[in-house]
Structure formats: C-alpha cells, structure tokens
Amino acid sequence: MSQAEIKPTSVKLDVDTKNRIKQLADSRDRTAHWVMQQAIQQYLDREEKRDQFRKETIAAWNDYQ
C-alpha cells in the first residue's frame, strides 16, 4: 500500500479504552497505532466472513425452498 492510499482518521476513545490499548501495546512492544490497526483489520475480516456466511445461508435456504 502506497502512502497515497493511506488516509489518516480519528476515533474518540474513553480514557479506560485508551489506557488498555496503551498497556497492550507496551506489553507487545508495539505502538498503540499498530494495536488499533490490527484490531480493526481483524474485526473487518471477521465481520466480512460472517456477512458472506449469512448471504450463503440465505441463498442455500432459498434454493432449498
């Protein structure tokens, strides 16, 4: 991914969540930025798979009927 494809964004986090991210990042010797990127990527991957499964299930049910 080139720098031209990367766009900064922001998210508002409560203090507790921000501290938890910082603690996890420190324990992994990573940045909070890295932890948040990983979390978002894993969430998107999981939810896209879940959505695809749901669509396939509905299509299978419709074929069955």
Coordinates of N, CA and C in Angstrom, one line a residue:
M1 N 0.9 -1.2 0.0 CA 0.0 0.0 0.0 C 0.9 1.2 0.0
S2 N 0.6 2.1 -0.9 CA 1.5 3.3 -1.0 C 1.0 4.4 -0.1
Q3 N 1.8 5.3 0.2 CA 1.4 6.4 1.1 C 0.2 7.2 0.5
A4 N 0.0 7.2 -0.8 CA -1.1 7.9 -1.4 C -2.4 7.2 -1.0
E5 N -2.3 5.9 -0.7 CA -3.5 5.1 -0.4 C -3.9 5.2 1.1
I6 N -3.0 5.7 1.9 CA -3.3 5.8 3.3 C -3.8 7.1 3.7
K7 N -5.0 7.1 4.4 CA -5.6 8.4 4.8 C -5.8 8.3 6.3
P8 N -5.3 9.3 7.0 CA -5.5 9.4 8.5 C -6.9 9.6 8.8
T9 N -7.3 9.0 10.0 CA -8.6 9.2 10.5 C -8.5 9.3 12.0
S10 N -9.6 9.6 12.7 CA -9.5 9.7 14.1 C -10.7 8.9 14.7
V11 N -10.5 8.5 15.9 CA -11.6 7.9 16.7 C -11.5 8.4 18.1
K12 N -12.7 8.6 18.7 CA -12.7 9.1 20.1 C -12.9 7.9 21.0
L13 N -12.0 7.8 21.9 CA -12.0 6.6 22.9 C -12.1 7.2 24.3
D14 N -12.8 6.4 25.1 CA -12.8 6.8 26.5 C -11.4 6.5 27.1
V15 N -11.1 7.1 28.2 CA -9.8 7.0 28.9 C -9.5 5.6 29.2
D16 N -10.4 4.8 29.7 CA -10.1 3.4 30.0 C -9.7 2.6 28.8
T17 N -10.4 2.8 27.7 CA -10.1 2.0 26.5 C -8.7 2.4 26.0
K18 N -8.5 3.7 26.0 CA -7.2 4.2 25.5 C -6.0 3.7 26.4
N19 N -6.2 3.6 27.7 CA -5.2 3.1 28.6 C -5.0 1.6 28.3
R20 N -6.1 0.9 28.1 CA -6.0 -0.6 27.8 C -5.2 -0.8 26.5
I21 N -5.4 0.0 25.5 CA -4.7 -0.1 24.3 C -3.2 0.1 24.5
K22 N -2.9 1.2 25.3 CA -1.5 1.5 25.5 C -0.8 0.4 26.3
Q23 N -1.5 -0.1 27.3 CA -0.9 -1.2 28.1 C -0.6 -2.4 27.2
L24 N -1.6 -2.8 26.4 CA -1.4 -3.9 25.5 C -0.3 -3.7 24.5
A25 N -0.2 -2.5 23.9 CA 0.9 -2.1 23.0 C 2.2 -2.2 23.7
D26 N 2.3 -1.7 24.9 CA 3.6 -1.7 25.7 C 4.0 -3.2 25.9
S27 N 3.0 -4.0 26.3 CA 3.4 -5.4 26.6 C 3.8 -6.2 25.3
R28 N 3.4 -5.7 24.2 CA 3.7 -6.4 22.9 C 4.9 -5.7 22.2
D29 N 5.4 -4.6 22.9 CA 6.5 -3.8 22.3 C 6.1 -3.3 20.9
R30 N 4.9 -2.8 20.9 CA 4.3 -2.2 19.7 C 3.7 -0.8 20.0
T31 N 3.3 -0.1 19.0 CA 2.6 1.1 19.2 C 1.1 0.9 19.4
A32 N 0.5 1.9 20.0 CA -1.0 1.9 20.1 C -1.6 1.9 18.7
H33 N -1.0 2.6 17.8 CA -1.4 2.7 16.4 C -1.5 1.3 15.8
W34 N -0.4 0.5 16.0 CA -0.3 -0.8 15.5 C -1.5 -1.7 16.0
V35 N -1.7 -1.6 17.4 CA -2.7 -2.4 18.0 C -4.1 -2.1 17.4
M36 N -4.3 -0.8 17.3 CA -5.6 -0.4 16.7 C -5.8 -0.8 15.3
Q37 N -4.8 -0.7 14.5 CA -4.8 -1.2 13.1 C -5.1 -2.7 13.0
Q38 N -4.5 -3.5 13.9 CA -4.7 -4.9 13.9 C -6.1 -5.2 14.4
A39 N -6.6 -4.5 15.4 CA -7.9 -4.8 15.9 C -9.0 -4.5 14.8
I40 N -8.8 -3.4 14.1 CA -9.8 -3.0 13.1 C -9.7 -4.0 11.9
Q41 N -8.5 -4.4 11.5 CA -8.4 -5.4 10.4 C -9.0 -6.7 10.8
Q42 N -8.8 -7.2 12.0 CA -9.4 -8.5 12.4 C -10.9 -8.4 12.5
Y43 N -11.4 -7.3 13.0 CA -12.8 -7.1 13.1 C -13.4 -7.1 11.7
L44 N -12.8 -6.3 10.8 CA -13.4 -6.3 9.4 C -13.3 -7.7 8.7
D45 N -12.2 -8.4 8.9 CA -12.1 -9.7 8.3 C -13.2 -10.6 8.9
R46 N -13.4 -10.6 10.2 CA -14.4 -11.5 10.8 C -15.8 -11.1 10.4
E47 N -16.1 -9.8 10.4 CA -17.5 -9.4 10.0 C -17.8 -9.6 8.6
E48 N -16.8 -9.5 7.7 CA -17.0 -9.8 6.3 C -17.3 -11.2 6.0
K49 N -16.5 -12.1 6.8 CA -16.8 -13.5 6.7 C -18.2 -13.9 7.2
R50 N -18.5 -13.3 8.3 CA -19.9 -13.5 8.9 C -21.0 -13.1 7.9
D51 N -20.8 -11.9 7.3 CA -21.7 -11.4 6.3 C -21.8 -12.4 5.1
Q52 N -20.7 -12.9 4.6 CA -20.7 -13.8 3.5 C -21.4 -15.1 3.8
F53 N -21.1 -15.6 5.0 CA -21.8 -16.8 5.5 C -23.3 -16.6 5.6
R54 N -23.7 -15.5 6.1 CA -25.1 -15.2 6.2 C -25.8 -15.2 4.8
K55 N -25.1 -14.5 3.8 CA -25.6 -14.5 2.4 C -25.7 -15.8 1.8
E56 N -24.7 -16.7 2.1 CA -24.7 -18.0 1.5 C -25.7 -18.9 2.2
T57 N -26.0 -18.7 3.4 CA -27.0 -19.4 4.1 C -28.4 -19.0 3.6
I58 N -28.6 -17.8 3.4 CA -29.9 -17.3 2.8 C -30.1 -17.9 1.4
A59 N -29.1 -17.8 0.6 CA -29.1 -18.4 -0.8 C -29.4 -19.9 -0.7
A60 N -28.8 -20.6 0.1 CA -29.0 -22.0 0.3 C -30.4 -22.3 0.7
W61 N -30.9 -21.5 1.6 CA -32.3 -21.7 2.1 C -33.3 -21.5 1.0
N62 N -33.0 -20.4 0.2 CA -33.9 -20.1 -0.9 C -33.9 -21.2 -1.9
D63 N -32.7 -21.7 -2.2 CA -32.6 -22.8 -3.2 C -33.4 -24.1 -2.7
Y64 N -33.3 -24.3 -1.4 CA -34.0 -25.4 -0.8 C -35.5 -25.3 -0.9
Q65 N -36.0 -24.1 -0.7 CA -37.4 -23.9 -0.7 C -37.9 -24.0 -2.2

